[in-house]
Amino acid sequence: MTILQRINPAWWELIRVTAREFYAYRAQIPLSCLIFLVQFYVLRVVWEAAYAGRSEVDGISEQVLLIYLTLSALHRVYFSEVIAWTIQQRVSTGAVAHDLVRPFGFLKQMMALQIGSTISRLAFLIILGPAAAVVGSLDPPAPANLGLYLASLLLAWIVNMLIWMHIGLLSFWVVHVNGIRAMFAVANGFLVGALVPLWLMPDALRIVLQALPFQATVFLPVSIYTEQQTGRDVLLPLLQQAGWIGLLVFTANAVWRRAQHKIVVQGG
Amino acid sequence: MSTLAICWDMVLTSAREQMQYRSNFLIEVAFGLVFQTLGFAFIWVVVGQVSAIGGWSLAEVTLLYGIQLAGGSLWALAFSRLMLIEGLVREGEYDRMLVRPLPLALQFMFGGFRIATLGEVLGAVVLLVAGVTAVDIAWTVPKGFYFVLAIAGSAMIRGAFELLPAALTFRYLTSSPMWVINGIFTEFGGYPLTIFERRLRGFLTFLVPVAFIAWVPGAVLMDRTAELPVPAWIAWSSPLIGVVLLAFAWWVFLRESRMYQSTGS
Amino acid sequence: MPLIEAHDLVKTFARTKRVEGRFSALRTLVTREQETTAAVDGVSFAIDEGEIVGYLGPNGAGKSTTIKMLTGILVPSSGTATVAGLVPWDERERNALNIGVVFGQRSQLWWDLPLDESFRLIGRMYRVPPDRYRANLAMLTELLDMAPFLATPVRQLSLGQRMRGDLAAAMLYEPSILFLDEPTVGLDVVGKERMRTFIEEVNRERKTTVLLTTHDLDDVERLCRRILIIDHGRVLFDGALAGLKQRYAPHRLLEITVAGDGQPALDQLLVDLPAGVAVASTDPLKALFHVDLDVVPVATAIADISARVPVADLAVREPETEGIIREIYEARAVTA
């Protein structure tokens, strides 16, 4: 059997269904794109005002910063929090009972959902990519870094999914995790380094954020792209990301086991 | 039983509903606080690194952000329910509101109180105090009055620009424009508009009056009205502008509500 | 003086015309052509205090739209109406104090709070004096048997319990008029029975006027002495239920069982029926007859038949309301 055949067909099904579901909401795309561009534009103008004619701040040139900000903004579009929201919703409505009875792991179902949603958002890219490049700036990186960036992008996507999976799993203990999730969604931009690159943060703040997994989703890959890492240093972010994935997979499984235990013991 | 007592009852009921899920009042307040002030964290880091943007120092921008937050959170404190209008209309809950022996304005105000808005107000107060103490304002009695009135005016302008798109919901069953306009106010409102290029600044002053949310009042308090695109006397009348806009928006809202077709059979 | 009066109520809705053909979605978006439908097209009636009136019609007939105008939710395109002397859409808040409204699909109770908290808030909202509130609540709790779940959050109630709660909420402030929009939908037999008993009770004790929209004809049979039938925005029938049967289905079903030796007599009868009597079905020693009241009164038919066969048992059944109403919808007859 080929590798493709060995993968449980449930994956393809769920991904396809999810992608199609999100396609049903396509009417909201123009509005979301507009809000995205407005927010990004303000971000850029504020930074320009901050630079106010200076050629660089803390060793970072304005041009590099602009590319950084543009790419970060696009990252955030694709790194959705759907999985957190869905888990929360399925727990609070009790629908999770159905999901648990399926011959396909709950966590895997949620992952397929996240994949499907990412795929359906690819439709945005056609409009959003060029629009963001116009509002901001997007030069291609050096060929060597491009491959590493793409690898880093993939790892970043996985870290993002794992983070939101944890937040979603909180629903099993905290009934209305919506507020927590919303707070993280708002804070996310800041924590991942999309609003301010970690290089330009005050030391205390930077140290704290470097100890958290959030930066692995945006800051690390984008810093590879903008060539702020050179030589062997380029591998360091990749190692960090891999490390976070390992840790988060471990904790996710631990949390999930406890959640299942809770369901069995307390009837959900 | 006075109308006020009924309104207070509705507020308590909403509060109790929220605390069914979260046993802790403080958690809700904390969320509100963090939610709104996170935007300021960004400013604090950026402006802190470069000491000034658009000719405004960190302390001065803090004041602006505090004024914006104060106006916005006051309106949210009073009218949280208005944001939900699309859902209310689609789900038929608005029908029930029409069958109650209470004016609609009061039902929109007191029917959907969110505890988190108390946190938002708290955050605004903190930033305002920080801004006012850090900035060297030459206080006078007129300025004192103006300070309070301008915040009220700011709340009223936010309100007007929430009511206007909300009015569309009756006819078109969608309030998406509300979110766009709200987003514009939230994103642009806390900055000195000098950082934006001239035509955008004009748009944000004369078409969608974001300038009057914080920048204009802040400039008046700091005697910097010269940098504004409007003469000083208009700047001093910003509370009045708020009143006029809100009255107009409410009139439109009431008129459009007659276009309500109700849903379902 | 009628308590509820409607004169030539008309409500038209304008919808953007859907453009057919190529690029239909885009063209529909930009077209200015509208098509107007009259959901209610000249409805008039008068209801006196203390009546229980059934309001029937197929889906989309205009029932809900009429109710919404009478409760102040919609403003009519033309026509007038008064409810307890007030024009509902002009004096919305004052009208609200006189009416209780139960929408079958949507509860007015606060979802996350215990039932009695919802009652308390409604009592205050409608300015019910505390002692009257307590008395009403006690009476309603007993009538609707709500004591076991008064303290339960509404979201945890069963449909039947929630509907009882909604009925109680609507009656807490003793409105003179109750508008009930499909109140028994989804309830089990016990639930429906409870609801009907309650409506009868409040109507009898307090002379509460009830306008009841329903698809359930058992509701109608049990509660409504008068019915209004509406379709395509127009009233097709307005009168007593008995009158309905008399006009549209003037027949009775007569079921007889004959004594053990009566089969020959019965067979004789079956081939030589009296005037106005037709056979619906037969079984050994049994027969179901259709008696046409336009030709012969049922008493006469019974006498005729009893004279010719030894009747052991006899039952007279009225025609089924459902059949009649379906015929009316199908015929779209306008009452003479």
mmCIF file of C-alpha atoms in Angstrom, chain B residues 1-3 5-6 9-10 13 16-17 20-21 91-93 95-104 258 260-265, chain C residues 13-14 64 68 71 73-75 89-90 92-93 96-97 101-103 106 108 110-113 117 120-121 124-128 155:
data_model
loop_
_atom_site.group_PDB
_atom_site.id
_atom_site.type_symbol
_atom_site.label_atom_id
_atom_site.label_comp_id
_atom_site.label_asym_id
_atom_site.label_seq_id
_atom_site.Cartn_x
_atom_site.Cartn_y
_atom_site.Cartn_z
ATOM 1 C CA MET B 1 -42.106 50.807 41.246
ATOM 2 C CA SER B 2 -40.146 53.322 39.292
ATOM 3 C CA THR B 3 -38.644 52.755 35.888
ATOM 4 C CA ALA B 5 -35.812 50.372 39.801
ATOM 5 C CA ILE B 6 -36.829 48.161 36.899
ATOM 6 C CA ASP B 9 -33.304 44.979 38.266
ATOM 7 C CA MET B 10 -32.459 44.191 34.666
ATOM 8 C CA THR B 13 -30.381 39.997 36.347
ATOM 9 C CA ARG B 16 -26.474 37.159 37.829
ATOM 10 C CA GLU B 17 -26.822 35.351 34.522
ATOM 11 C CA GLN B 20 -24.086 31.419 36.802
ATOM 12 C CA TYR B 21 -21.161 30.262 34.739
ATOM 13 C CA GLU B 91 -33.527 35.102 16.368
ATOM 14 C CA GLY B 92 -36.751 36.927 17.077
ATOM 15 C CA GLU B 93 -35.664 38.198 20.461
ATOM 16 C CA ASP B 95 -40.020 40.727 18.867
ATOM 17 C CA ARG B 96 -40.086 40.002 22.568
ATOM 18 C CA MET B 97 -38.474 43.369 23.316
ATOM 19 C CA LEU B 98 -41.290 45.065 21.421
ATOM 20 C CA VAL B 99 -43.884 43.317 23.529
ATOM 21 C CA ARG B 100 -42.453 44.560 26.808
ATOM 22 C CA PRO B 101 -43.878 47.615 28.565
ATOM 23 C CA LEU B 102 -40.518 49.414 28.441
ATOM 24 C CA PRO B 103 -38.982 51.924 26.067
ATOM 25 C CA LEU B 104 -36.587 50.295 23.624
ATOM 26 C CA ARG B 258 -40.362 50.981 11.895
ATOM 27 C CA TYR B 260 -38.755 46.066 10.977
ATOM 28 C CA GLN B 261 -40.329 43.161 9.172
ATOM 29 C CA SER B 262 -39.853 40.451 11.736
ATOM 30 C CA THR B 263 -38.764 37.008 10.695
ATOM 31 C CA GLY B 264 -40.389 33.639 10.239
ATOM 32 C CA SER B 265 -44.021 32.825 9.798
ATOM 33 C CA PHE C 13 -43.581 43.129 2.348
ATOM 34 C CA ALA C 14 -41.277 44.249 -0.403
ATOM 35 C CA SER C 64 -48.232 35.366 12.665
ATOM 36 C CA LYS C 68 -47.585 40.726 15.327
ATOM 37 C CA THR C 71 -49.157 42.986 19.663
ATOM 38 C CA ILE C 73 -44.438 44.328 16.737
ATOM 39 C CA LEU C 74 -45.327 45.319 13.185
ATOM 40 C CA VAL C 75 -46.886 48.431 11.761
ATOM 41 C CA TRP C 89 -48.192 49.938 17.209
ATOM 42 C CA ASP C 90 -48.733 53.513 18.328
ATOM 43 C CA ARG C 92 -46.643 49.893 22.265
ATOM 44 C CA GLU C 93 -45.707 50.121 25.921
ATOM 45 C CA ALA C 96 -47.870 45.622 26.423
ATOM 46 C CA LEU C 97 -49.332 45.929 29.897
ATOM 47 C CA VAL C 101 -47.877 36.768 24.640
ATOM 48 C CA VAL C 102 -46.555 33.244 24.350
ATOM 49 C CA PHE C 103 -44.543 32.403 21.260
ATOM 50 C CA ARG C 106 -39.245 31.143 21.720
ATOM 51 C CA GLN C 108 -39.471 34.809 27.239
ATOM 52 C CA TRP C 110 -34.141 34.111 31.183
ATOM 53 C CA TRP C 111 -32.198 31.076 30.134
ATOM 54 C CA ASP C 112 -29.572 30.845 32.824
ATOM 55 C CA LEU C 113 -31.649 31.799 35.808
ATOM 56 C CA GLU C 117 -36.161 34.669 39.196
ATOM 57 C CA ARG C 120 -39.790 38.007 39.863
ATOM 58 C CA LEU C 121 -38.280 40.183 37.177
ATOM 59 C CA ARG C 124 -41.381 44.042 38.592
ATOM 60 C CA MET C 125 -41.194 44.927 34.933
ATOM 61 C CA TYR C 126 -44.980 44.926 34.696
ATOM 62 C CA ARG C 127 -45.264 46.740 38.011
ATOM 63 C CA VAL C 128 -47.344 44.107 39.763
ATOM 64 C CA ARG C 155 -32.121 25.803 30.505
#
